[in-house]
CSV table of C-alpha atoms in Angstrom, one decimal:
chain,number,residue,atom,x,y,z
A,1,UNK,CA,67.9,-9.7,-63.5
A,2,UNK,CA,67.0,-9.1,-59.8
A,3,UNK,CA,64.8,-6.1,-59.2
A,4,UNK,CA,66.6,-3.2,-57.3
A,5,UNK,CA,64.6,-1.8,-54.4
A,6,UNK,CA,64.1,1.7,-55.1
A,7,UNK,CA,60.7,2.2,-53.6
A,8,UNK,CA,59.9,0.0,-50.6
A,9,UNK,CA,56.2,0.7,-51.1
A,10,UNK,CA,56.2,-1.2,-54.4
A,11,UNK,CA,57.3,-4.7,-53.5
A,12,UNK,CA,54.6,-7.3,-53.3
A,13,UNK,CA,53.9,-9.5,-50.3
A,14,UNK,CA,55.8,-12.8,-50.2
A,15,UNK,CA,55.0,-13.9,-46.7
A,16,UNK,CA,51.5,-13.2,-45.2
A,17,UNK,CA,51.2,-13.9,-41.5
A,18,UNK,CA,47.5,-14.1,-40.6
A,19,UNK,CA,46.2,-14.0,-37.1
A,20,UNK,CA,49.1,-16.3,-36.0
A,21,UNK,CA,49.3,-17.4,-32.5
A,22,UNK,CA,51.8,-19.9,-31.0
A,23,UNK,CA,52.0,-21.9,-27.9
A,24,UNK,CA,54.8,-23.8,-26.1
A,25,UNK,CA,52.5,-26.2,-24.2
A,26,UNK,CA,50.2,-23.9,-22.1
A,27,UNK,CA,52.4,-20.9,-22.5
A,28,UNK,CA,51.3,-18.7,-25.3
A,29,UNK,CA,54.3,-17.0,-27.0
A,30,UNK,CA,52.5,-15.2,-29.9
A,31,UNK,CA,49.1,-13.5,-30.0
A,32,UNK,CA,47.3,-13.1,-33.2
A,33,UNK,CA,50.2,-11.7,-35.3
A,34,UNK,CA,49.2,-10.2,-38.7
A,35,UNK,CA,52.2,-9.2,-40.8
A,36,UNK,CA,52.9,-8.9,-44.5
A,37,UNK,CA,56.6,-9.3,-45.5
A,38,UNK,CA,57.5,-7.8,-48.8
A,39,UNK,CA,59.5,-9.5,-51.4
A,40,UNK,CA,63.2,-8.6,-51.8
A,41,UNK,CA,63.3,-6.3,-48.8
A,42,UNK,CA,64.8,-6.7,-45.3
A,43,UNK,CA,62.3,-6.9,-42.5
A,44,UNK,CA,63.7,-6.7,-39.0
A,45,UNK,CA,62.0,-8.1,-35.9
A,46,UNK,CA,62.9,-6.2,-32.8
A,47,UNK,CA,61.8,-6.3,-29.2
A,48,UNK,CA,63.0,-7.2,-25.7
A,49,UNK,CA,64.1,-10.8,-24.7
A,50,UNK,CA,61.1,-13.1,-24.6
A,51,UNK,CA,58.9,-10.9,-26.8
A,52,UNK,CA,58.4,-13.7,-29.3
A,53,UNK,CA,60.5,-12.4,-32.2
A,54,UNK,CA,62.6,-15.6,-32.6
A,55,UNK,CA,59.5,-17.7,-32.2
A,56,UNK,CA,58.0,-15.8,-35.0
A,57,UNK,CA,61.1,-16.1,-37.2
A,58,UNK,CA,61.3,-19.9,-36.5
A,59,UNK,CA,57.7,-20.2,-37.3
A,60,UNK,CA,58.4,-19.0,-40.9
A,61,UNK,CA,60.2,-22.2,-41.8
A,62,UNK,CA,58.5,-24.4,-39.2
A,63,UNK,CA,61.7,-24.8,-37.1
A,64,UNK,CA,59.4,-24.8,-34.1
A,65,UNK,CA,57.9,-28.1,-35.2
A,66,UNK,CA,60.9,-29.6,-33.4
A,67,UNK,CA,59.7,-28.3,-30.1
A,68,UNK,CA,57.6,-30.7,-28.1
A,69,UNK,CA,54.1,-29.6,-27.4
A,70,UNK,CA,54.3,-26.7,-29.7
A,71,UNK,CA,51.1,-25.7,-31.4
A,72,UNK,CA,49.8,-22.8,-33.4
A,73,UNK,CA,46.6,-21.2,-34.7
A,74,UNK,CA,46.3,-18.9,-37.6
A,75,UNK,CA,48.2,-19.1,-40.9
A,76,UNK,CA,51.5,-18.2,-42.6
A,77,UNK,CA,51.2,-18.1,-46.3
A,78,UNK,CA,54.3,-18.2,-48.5
A,79,UNK,CA,53.6,-17.3,-52.1
A,80,UNK,CA,50.0,-18.2,-51.8
A,81,UNK,CA,50.8,-21.5,-50.1
A,82,UNK,CA,49.9,-22.2,-46.5
A,83,UNK,CA,53.2,-23.5,-45.0
A,84,UNK,CA,51.2,-25.8,-42.5
A,85,UNK,CA,49.3,-27.5,-45.4
A,86,UNK,CA,49.6,-31.2,-44.6
A,87,UNK,CA,50.6,-31.9,-48.2
A,88,UNK,CA,53.5,-29.6,-47.9
A,89,UNK,CA,56.8,-31.4,-47.1
A,90,UNK,CA,58.6,-29.4,-44.4
A,91,UNK,CA,62.0,-30.2,-46.1
A,92,UNK,CA,60.8,-28.5,-49.3
A,93,UNK,CA,59.7,-25.5,-47.2
A,94,UNK,CA,63.1,-25.2,-45.6
A,95,UNK,CA,64.7,-25.2,-49.1
A,96,UNK,CA,62.6,-22.2,-49.9
A,97,UNK,CA,63.1,-20.6,-46.6
A,98,UNK,CA,66.8,-20.8,-45.5
A,99,UNK,CA,68.1,-19.9,-42.1
A,100,UNK,CA,71.2,-18.5,-40.7
A,101,UNK,CA,71.7,-18.8,-36.9
A,102,UNK,CA,73.3,-16.6,-34.1
A,103,UNK,CA,76.3,-18.8,-33.8
A,104,UNK,CA,77.9,-19.9,-37.1
A,105,UNK,CA,77.6,-23.6,-37.4
A,106,UNK,CA,79.7,-24.9,-40.3
A,107,UNK,CA,80.2,-28.7,-40.6
A,108,UNK,CA,83.6,-30.1,-39.8
A,109,UNK,CA,84.2,-30.5,-43.5
A,110,UNK,CA,85.9,-28.6,-46.3
A,111,UNK,CA,84.6,-25.1,-47.3
A,112,UNK,CA,83.5,-26.6,-50.6
A,113,UNK,CA,81.6,-29.5,-48.9
A,114,UNK,CA,79.9,-27.1,-46.6
A,115,UNK,CA,78.4,-25.1,-49.5
A,116,UNK,CA,77.2,-28.2,-51.4
A,117,UNK,CA,76.0,-30.1,-48.3
A,118,UNK,CA,72.4,-29.6,-48.9
A,119,UNK,CA,72.7,-30.2,-52.6
A,120,UNK,CA,74.3,-33.5,-52.2
A,121,UNK,CA,71.6,-34.6,-49.9
A,122,UNK,CA,69.1,-33.5,-52.5
A,123,UNK,CA,70.9,-35.8,-55.0
A,124,UNK,CA,72.9,-33.3,-57.0
A,125,UNK,CA,76.3,-34.8,-58.0
A,126,UNK,CA,77.3,-33.2,-61.3
A,127,UNK,CA,80.7,-31.7,-60.4
A,128,UNK,CA,80.7,-28.9,-62.8
A,129,UNK,CA,77.2,-27.9,-61.6
A,130,UNK,CA,78.4,-28.0,-58.0
A,131,UNK,CA,81.6,-26.0,-58.8
A,132,UNK,CA,79.4,-23.3,-60.4
A,133,UNK,CA,77.0,-23.2,-57.4
A,134,UNK,CA,80.0,-23.1,-55.0
A,135,UNK,CA,81.5,-20.2,-56.8
A,136,UNK,CA,78.2,-18.3,-57.2
A,137,UNK,CA,77.2,-18.9,-53.6
A,138,UNK,CA,80.5,-17.8,-52.1
A,139,UNK,CA,80.6,-14.8,-54.4
A,140,UNK,CA,77.1,-13.8,-53.3
A,141,UNK,CA,78.1,-14.3,-49.7
A,142,UNK,CA,81.1,-12.0,-50.3
A,143,UNK,CA,83.5,-14.8,-49.3
A,144,UNK,CA,84.9,-16.0,-52.7
A,145,UNK,CA,87.9,-13.8,-52.9
A,146,UNK,CA,89.1,-14.8,-49.4
A,147,UNK,CA,88.7,-18.6,-49.9
A,148,UNK,CA,88.9,-19.4,-53.6
A,149,UNK,CA,92.4,-20.9,-53.3
A,150,UNK,CA,91.6,-23.0,-50.3
A,151,UNK,CA,88.2,-24.5,-51.0
A,152,UNK,CA,89.4,-27.9,-49.7
A,153,UNK,CA,90.6,-26.5,-46.3
A,154,UNK,CA,88.5,-27.3,-43.3
A,155,UNK,CA,85.9,-24.7,-42.7
A,156,UNK,CA,86.5,-24.7,-39.0
A,157,UNK,CA,89.8,-22.9,-39.8
A,158,UNK,CA,88.0,-19.8,-40.9
A,159,UNK,CA,87.5,-16.7,-38.7
A,160,UNK,CA,84.2,-16.2,-37.0
A,161,UNK,CA,83.0,-13.6,-39.6
A,162,UNK,CA,84.0,-15.9,-42.4
A,163,UNK,CA,82.3,-18.9,-41.0
A,164,UNK,CA,79.2,-16.8,-40.7
A,165,UNK,CA,79.4,-15.8,-44.3
A,166,UNK,CA,80.1,-19.5,-45.2
A,167,UNK,CA,76.8,-20.4,-43.4
A,168,UNK,CA,75.1,-17.7,-45.5
A,169,UNK,CA,76.7,-19.2,-48.7
A,170,UNK,CA,75.4,-22.7,-47.6
A,171,UNK,CA,72.0,-21.3,-47.1
A,172,UNK,CA,71.8,-19.5,-50.4
A,173,UNK,CA,73.3,-22.5,-52.4
A,174,UNK,CA,69.8,-23.9,-52.4
A,175,UNK,CA,68.6,-20.6,-53.9
A,176,UNK,CA,65.8,-20.1,-51.3
A,177,UNK,CA,63.2,-17.4,-51.8
A,178,UNK,CA,63.5,-16.2,-48.1
A,179,UNK,CA,66.6,-16.1,-45.8
A,180,UNK,CA,65.8,-16.0,-42.1
A,181,UNK,CA,68.6,-14.6,-39.9
A,182,UNK,CA,68.5,-15.0,-36.1
A,183,UNK,CA,71.0,-12.5,-34.6
A,184,UNK,CA,73.5,-13.2,-37.3
A,185,UNK,CA,76.1,-10.8,-36.0
A,186,UNK,CA,75.8,-11.1,-32.3
A,187,UNK,CA,79.0,-13.1,-32.0
A,188,UNK,CA,81.0,-11.0,-34.4
A,189,UNK,CA,83.4,-8.0,-34.1
A,190,UNK,CA,82.4,-4.7,-35.7
A,191,UNK,CA,84.4,-5.2,-38.9
A,192,UNK,CA,82.9,-8.7,-39.4
A,193,UNK,CA,79.5,-7.2,-38.6
A,194,UNK,CA,79.9,-4.5,-41.1
A,195,UNK,CA,80.7,-7.1,-43.8
A,196,UNK,CA,77.6,-9.1,-43.0
A,197,UNK,CA,75.5,-5.9,-43.0
A,198,UNK,CA,76.8,-4.9,-46.3
A,199,UNK,CA,76.2,-8.4,-47.5
A,200,UNK,CA,72.6,-8.2,-46.4
A,201,UNK,CA,72.1,-5.0,-48.6
A,202,UNK,CA,73.4,-7.0,-51.6
A,203,UNK,CA,71.5,-10.1,-50.9
A,204,UNK,CA,68.2,-8.3,-50.8
A,205,UNK,CA,68.5,-7.8,-54.5
A,206,UNK,CA,67.8,-11.5,-54.9
A,207,UNK,CA,66.3,-12.7,-51.6
A,208,UNK,CA,63.7,-11.7,-49.1
A,209,UNK,CA,65.4,-11.3,-45.7
A,210,UNK,CA,63.8,-11.5,-42.2
A,211,UNK,CA,66.3,-10.7,-39.5
A,212,UNK,CA,65.9,-10.9,-35.7
A,213,UNK,CA,68.3,-8.6,-33.9
A,214,UNK,CA,68.8,-7.2,-30.4
A,215,UNK,CA,70.8,-4.5,-31.8
A,216,UNK,CA,68.6,-1.7,-32.7
A,217,UNK,CA,71.2,0.3,-34.6
A,218,UNK,CA,71.7,-2.8,-36.8
A,219,UNK,CA,68.0,-3.0,-37.4
A,220,UNK,CA,67.9,0.6,-38.4
A,221,UNK,CA,71.0,0.2,-40.7
A,222,UNK,CA,70.0,-2.9,-42.5
A,223,UNK,CA,66.2,-3.2,-42.7
A,224,UNK,CA,63.6,-1.6,-44.9
A,225,UNK,CA,60.9,-2.3,-42.5
A,226,UNK,CA,60.8,-3.0,-38.8
A,227,UNK,CA,58.3,-4.9,-36.7
A,228,UNK,CA,58.4,-4.3,-33.0
A,229,UNK,CA,57.1,-7.1,-30.7
A,230,UNK,CA,56.3,-6.9,-27.1
A,231,UNK,CA,55.0,-9.7,-24.9
A,232,UNK,CA,54.0,-11.9,-27.9
A,233,UNK,CA,52.1,-9.1,-29.6
A,234,UNK,CA,53.0,-7.0,-32.7
A,235,UNK,CA,52.9,-3.4,-31.4
A,236,UNK,CA,54.0,-1.6,-34.6
A,237,UNK,CA,55.2,-2.3,-38.1
A,238,UNK,CA,56.4,0.3,-40.4
A,239,UNK,CA,59.1,1.5,-42.8
A,240,UNK,CA,62.3,1.5,-40.7
A,241,UNK,CA,63.0,5.1,-41.2
A,242,UNK,CA,59.6,6.1,-39.9
A,243,UNK,CA,59.7,3.7,-37.0
A,244,UNK,CA,63.0,5.0,-35.8
A,245,UNK,CA,62.3,8.7,-36.3
A,246,UNK,CA,58.6,9.0,-35.5
A,247,UNK,CA,57.0,5.8,-34.2
A,248,UNK,CA,53.3,5.9,-33.7
A,249,UNK,CA,53.1,3.8,-30.5
A,250,UNK,CA,54.3,5.0,-27.2
A,251,UNK,CA,55.5,1.5,-26.4
A,252,UNK,CA,57.7,1.5,-29.5
A,253,UNK,CA,59.0,5.0,-28.6
A,254,UNK,CA,59.9,3.8,-25.1
A,255,UNK,CA,61.7,0.7,-26.3
A,256,UNK,CA,63.7,2.3,-29.1
A,257,UNK,CA,64.8,5.2,-26.9
A,258,UNK,CA,65.7,2.9,-24.1
A,259,UNK,CA,63.0,4.0,-21.7
A,260,UNK,CA,61.7,0.5,-21.1
A,261,UNK,CA,60.6,-1.0,-17.8
B,1,UNK,CA,57.9,11.0,-20.6
B,2,UNK,CA,59.4,8.2,-18.5
B,3,UNK,CA,63.2,8.4,-17.7
B,4,UNK,CA,65.9,6.6,-19.6
B,5,UNK,CA,67.2,3.3,-18.4
B,6,UNK,CA,70.6,4.8,-19.2
B,7,UNK,CA,71.1,7.5,-16.7
B,8,UNK,CA,74.1,9.1,-18.4
B,9,UNK,CA,72.0,9.5,-21.5
B,10,UNK,CA,69.1,11.0,-19.4
B,11,UNK,CA,71.6,13.4,-17.8
B,12,UNK,CA,73.0,14.5,-21.2
B,13,UNK,CA,69.5,15.1,-22.6
B,14,UNK,CA,68.6,17.1,-19.5
B,15,UNK,CA,71.8,19.1,-19.8
B,16,UNK,CA,71.0,19.9,-23.5
B,17,UNK,CA,67.5,21.1,-22.5
B,18,UNK,CA,68.9,23.4,-19.8
B,19,UNK,CA,71.4,24.9,-22.1
B,20,UNK,CA,68.8,25.6,-24.8
B,21,UNK,CA,66.6,27.3,-22.1
B,22,UNK,CA,69.5,29.3,-20.8
B,23,UNK,CA,70.5,30.5,-24.2
B,24,UNK,CA,66.8,31.2,-25.1
B,25,UNK,CA,66.3,33.3,-22.0
B,26,UNK,CA,69.6,35.3,-22.6
B,27,UNK,CA,68.7,36.0,-26.2
B,28,UNK,CA,65.1,36.9,-25.3
B,29,UNK,CA,66.4,39.3,-22.7
B,30,UNK,CA,69.0,40.8,-25.2
B,31,UNK,CA,66.2,41.4,-27.7
B,32,UNK,CA,63.9,43.1,-25.1
B,33,UNK,CA,66.7,45.3,-23.9
B,34,UNK,CA,67.9,46.3,-27.4
B,35,UNK,CA,64.4,47.5,-28.0
B,36,UNK,CA,64.4,49.5,-24.8
B,37,UNK,CA,67.9,50.9,-25.8
B,38,UNK,CA,66.4,51.9,-29.1
B,39,UNK,CA,63.3,53.6,-27.6
B,40,UNK,CA,65.4,55.4,-24.9
B,41,UNK,CA,68.4,55.9,-27.0
B,42,UNK,CA,70.4,54.4,-24.2
B,43,UNK,CA,73.9,53.8,-25.7
B,44,UNK,CA,75.2,52.3,-22.4
B,45,UNK,CA,72.6,49.7,-22.5
B,46,UNK,CA,73.3,49.1,-26.2
B,47,UNK,CA,76.9,48.5,-25.5
B,48,UNK,CA,76.2,46.1,-22.6
B,49,UNK,CA,74.0,44.1,-24.9
B,50,UNK,CA,76.8,44.0,-27.7
B,51,UNK,CA,79.2,42.6,-25.1
B,52,UNK,CA,76.7,39.9,-23.9
B,53,UNK,CA,76.8,38.3,-27.4
B,54,UNK,CA,79.9,36.4,-26.5
B,55,UNK,CA,78.0,34.4,-24.0
B,56,UNK,CA,75.4,33.5,-26.6
B,57,UNK,CA,78.1,32.3,-29.0
B,58,UNK,CA,79.7,30.2,-26.3
B,59,UNK,CA,76.3,28.6,-25.5
B,60,UNK,CA,75.8,27.8,-29.2
B,61,UNK,CA,79.1,26.0,-29.2
B,62,UNK,CA,78.3,24.2,-26.0
B,63,UNK,CA,75.0,23.0,-27.4
B,64,UNK,CA,76.6,21.7,-30.5
B,65,UNK,CA,79.2,19.8,-28.5
B,66,UNK,CA,76.6,18.1,-26.3
B,67,UNK,CA,74.5,17.2,-29.4
B,68,UNK,CA,77.4,15.7,-31.1
B,69,UNK,CA,78.3,13.8,-27.9
B,70,UNK,CA,74.8,12.4,-27.7
B,71,UNK,CA,74.8,11.4,-31.4
B,72,UNK,CA,78.1,9.7,-31.1
B,73,UNK,CA,77.7,7.9,-27.7
B,74,UNK,CA,74.0,7.2,-27.3
B,75,UNK,CA,72.7,6.8,-30.9
B,76,UNK,CA,69.4,8.4,-30.1
B,77,UNK,CA,66.2,7.3,-31.8
B,78,UNK,CA,62.6,8.6,-32.3
B,79,UNK,CA,61.7,11.5,-29.9
B,80,UNK,CA,65.3,11.7,-28.6
B,81,UNK,CA,66.7,11.9,-32.1
B,82,UNK,CA,64.3,14.7,-33.0
B,83,UNK,CA,65.2,16.5,-29.8
B,84,UNK,CA,68.9,16.5,-30.6
B,85,UNK,CA,68.3,17.5,-34.2
B,86,UNK,CA,66.0,20.3,-33.2
B,87,UNK,CA,68.5,21.3,-30.4
B,88,UNK,CA,71.2,22.0,-33.0
B,89,UNK,CA,68.9,24.0,-35.1
B,90,UNK,CA,67.3,26.1,-32.3
B,91,UNK,CA,70.7,27.0,-31.0
B,92,UNK,CA,71.7,28.3,-34.6
B,93,UNK,CA,68.4,30.4,-34.7
B,94,UNK,CA,69.0,31.8,-31.2
B,95,UNK,CA,72.6,32.7,-32.1
B,96,UNK,CA,71.3,34.5,-35.1
B,97,UNK,CA,68.7,36.4,-33.0
B,98,UNK,CA,71.5,37.4,-30.7
B,99,UNK,CA,73.4,38.8,-33.6
B,100,UNK,CA,70.4,40.7,-34.8
B,101,UNK,CA,69.9,42.2,-31.3
B,102,UNK,CA,73.6,43.3,-31.5
B,103,UNK,CA,73.0,44.9,-35.0
B,104,UNK,CA,70.1,46.9,-33.5
B,105,UNK,CA,72.4,48.1,-30.7
B,106,UNK,CA,75.1,49.1,-33.1
B,107,UNK,CA,72.5,51.2,-35.0
B,108,UNK,CA,71.4,52.7,-31.7
B,109,UNK,CA,75.0,53.8,-30.9
B,110,UNK,CA,75.4,55.2,-34.4
B,111,UNK,CA,72.0,57.0,-34.3
B,112,UNK,CA,73.1,58.8,-31.2
B,113,UNK,CA,76.4,59.8,-32.8
B,114,UNK,CA,74.4,61.4,-35.5
B,115,UNK,CA,72.5,63.4,-32.9
B,116,UNK,CA,69.2,61.7,-33.2
B,117,UNK,CA,68.1,61.8,-29.7
B,118,UNK,CA,64.4,62.3,-29.9
B,119,UNK,CA,61.9,59.5,-29.1
B,120,UNK,CA,60.4,57.3,-31.8
B,121,UNK,CA,56.8,58.3,-31.9
B,122,UNK,CA,57.6,61.3,-33.9
B,123,UNK,CA,59.3,59.3,-36.6
B,124,UNK,CA,57.8,58.3,-39.9
B,125,UNK,CA,58.1,54.8,-38.8
B,126,UNK,CA,56.3,52.3,-36.6
B,127,UNK,CA,59.2,50.4,-34.9
B,128,UNK,CA,57.5,50.0,-31.5
B,129,UNK,CA,54.6,47.8,-32.8
B,130,UNK,CA,57.0,45.7,-35.0
B,131,UNK,CA,59.4,45.4,-31.9
B,132,UNK,CA,56.6,44.3,-29.7
B,133,UNK,CA,55.3,41.7,-32.2
B,134,UNK,CA,58.8,40.2,-32.8
B,135,UNK,CA,59.6,40.1,-29.1
B,136,UNK,CA,56.2,38.4,-28.4
B,137,UNK,CA,57.0,35.8,-31.1
B,138,UNK,CA,60.3,34.9,-29.6
B,139,UNK,CA,58.7,34.7,-26.1
B,140,UNK,CA,55.9,32.5,-27.4
B,141,UNK,CA,58.3,30.3,-29.5
B,142,UNK,CA,60.4,29.5,-26.4
B,143,UNK,CA,57.3,28.9,-24.3
B,144,UNK,CA,56.0,26.5,-27.0
B,145,UNK,CA,59.4,24.7,-26.8
B,146,UNK,CA,59.2,24.3,-23.1
B,147,UNK,CA,55.5,23.2,-23.1
B,148,UNK,CA,55.9,21.1,-26.3
B,149,UNK,CA,52.8,23.1,-27.5
B,150,UNK,CA,52.2,22.5,-31.2
B,151,UNK,CA,49.0,24.7,-31.4
B,152,UNK,CA,50.9,27.6,-30.0
B,153,UNK,CA,53.9,27.0,-32.3
B,154,UNK,CA,51.5,27.1,-35.3
B,155,UNK,CA,49.9,30.4,-34.2
B,156,UNK,CA,53.5,31.9,-34.1
B,157,UNK,CA,54.1,30.9,-37.7
B,158,UNK,CA,50.8,32.7,-38.6
B,159,UNK,CA,52.0,36.0,-36.9
B,160,UNK,CA,55.0,36.2,-39.1
B,161,UNK,CA,52.9,37.6,-42.1
B,162,UNK,CA,51.9,40.6,-39.9
B,163,UNK,CA,55.5,41.3,-39.0
B,164,UNK,CA,56.5,41.1,-42.6
B,165,UNK,CA,53.8,43.6,-43.5
B,166,UNK,CA,54.9,46.1,-40.7
B,167,UNK,CA,58.4,45.9,-42.0
B,168,UNK,CA,57.3,46.5,-45.5
B,169,UNK,CA,55.3,49.6,-44.5
B,170,UNK,CA,58.3,50.9,-42.6
B,171,UNK,CA,60.5,50.5,-45.6
B,172,UNK,CA,57.9,52.4,-47.7
B,173,UNK,CA,57.4,55.2,-45.3
B,174,UNK,CA,61.1,55.7,-44.7
B,175,UNK,CA,61.8,55.7,-48.4
B,176,UNK,CA,59.0,58.4,-49.0
B,177,UNK,CA,60.4,60.4,-46.0
B,178,UNK,CA,63.9,60.3,-47.6
B,179,UNK,CA,62.5,61.4,-50.9
B,180,UNK,CA,60.9,64.4,-49.3
B,181,UNK,CA,64.0,65.3,-47.2
B,182,UNK,CA,67.3,64.0,-48.4
B,183,UNK,CA,69.1,65.3,-45.2
B,184,UNK,CA,67.3,62.5,-43.3
B,185,UNK,CA,68.6,59.8,-45.6
B,186,UNK,CA,71.3,58.4,-43.3
B,187,UNK,CA,69.0,58.3,-40.3
B,188,UNK,CA,66.2,56.7,-42.3
B,189,UNK,CA,68.6,54.1,-43.7
B,190,UNK,CA,69.5,53.1,-40.1
B,191,UNK,CA,65.8,52.9,-39.2
B,192,UNK,CA,65.2,50.7,-42.3
B,193,UNK,CA,68.0,48.4,-41.0
B,194,UNK,CA,66.6,48.2,-37.6
B,195,UNK,CA,63.2,47.4,-38.9
B,196,UNK,CA,64.7,44.6,-41.0
B,197,UNK,CA,66.6,43.2,-38.0
B,198,UNK,CA,63.3,43.0,-36.1
B,199,UNK,CA,61.7,41.2,-39.1
B,200,UNK,CA,64.5,38.8,-39.2
B,201,UNK,CA,64.2,38.1,-35.5
B,202,UNK,CA,60.6,37.2,-36.1
B,203,UNK,CA,61.6,34.8,-38.9
B,204,UNK,CA,64.0,33.0,-36.5
B,205,UNK,CA,61.2,32.8,-33.9
B,206,UNK,CA,59.1,31.2,-36.7
B,207,UNK,CA,61.8,28.7,-37.4
B,208,UNK,CA,62.0,27.8,-33.6
B,209,UNK,CA,58.2,27.3,-33.7
B,210,UNK,CA,58.5,25.1,-36.8
B,211,UNK,CA,61.2,23.1,-35.0
B,212,UNK,CA,58.9,22.6,-32.0
B,213,UNK,CA,56.2,21.1,-34.3
B,214,UNK,CA,58.8,18.7,-35.7
B,215,UNK,CA,60.1,17.9,-32.1
B,216,UNK,CA,56.7,17.0,-30.8
B,217,UNK,CA,54.9,15.5,-33.8
B,218,UNK,CA,57.7,14.7,-36.3
B,219,UNK,CA,55.8,17.1,-38.7
B,220,UNK,CA,57.8,19.2,-41.0
B,221,UNK,CA,55.9,22.6,-41.2
B,222,UNK,CA,58.7,24.4,-43.1
B,223,UNK,CA,58.2,26.0,-46.5
B,224,UNK,CA,54.4,25.6,-46.4
B,225,UNK,CA,54.8,21.7,-46.0
């Protein structure tokens, strides 16, 4: 059974980011970040545009490997394993660390095929297994009731909010340990946003979630911990309630109260 | 503190601050004059103060309105959030202080009706010292709010024990005086009520001081915390 989060202080660290710096060519985007992300909690990364929050998020499953001339120093450790270990296959890392993007990106296939896409590539073909995973993933993504009678319909016919929840279902079909979310609600209306936020509360019972958001109210609503980044540096990291009521750093105070620059 | 990027939000916060200061100054003045009315047995002054309470009540409602508006429209965080939360609490404390000043004035009017016109020093009661201490606490609490001075706020909380002690002595002396001369019972009861109103005013000043500490440092000083 998944463990309920009753006390945010108790959960152990699942991702350890140690003195991590990141460079796009000569341009340094992150400066010596140290951050421990606890298991089965929601950690929000906030900060103004260009502060490095998306770079940090995308470093956790090495999405930045795809960028030319990108390099890093320091370490990111997932469950005692260095994610940059040359023996670690990046595909297996991304199975363990799933990602949901700003704009939902379902494949032009049926709802069913979208959910099982990764599993089929991984060689799973047993229909009853796949059926079970589809049902479980769609239920976990709070989409099952809405689509269970039309699993063969094209996913592109879903609403924006449904498409985003389908992408979440697709990400969790692989049963990752960590789910990265990059502005998952920025293209959604308030109702669809509320559904995703309530889903995030449910998902954290089973998954560790790291979310990047420009919307500070969203960070304060969904996350247990918040990290504030500014110009590539981690300025403050604390329990969300503390950070939003009584931050320790003046820069954090200025940002979250809208007194910035 | 630098100004907000959002000028409407900045203006709302400024308006809230001005309303709190206006209410604070009105209430402080009511308390000071209620004590003068008591000392001079000035029923006209007492009646004026009673009628001023409407303005205080109106300001409390205005402050609540603006706090709710800020919460709904600007979703304040951190220092701004604490300022709005404290604004609502301080306005409640100030409104109660206004009511307590009115209660003192009503007793002043009634004392005069009962023909008690001599000055206080002859009474078996030390209202002047209590009145001065309570009034000083209110003044200091509002000063601490304006200056965001936590050290001053803390010292106000410490003075509250002295005020409690004076009120207790007044109660004791007035009960003893009543036991010796039952004819003075009604008057002494009124003096006990006045003493208690002054003690309550000091309690609300203490609340304001605690709120200042929360506003500035995010520290909860209430209930010995």
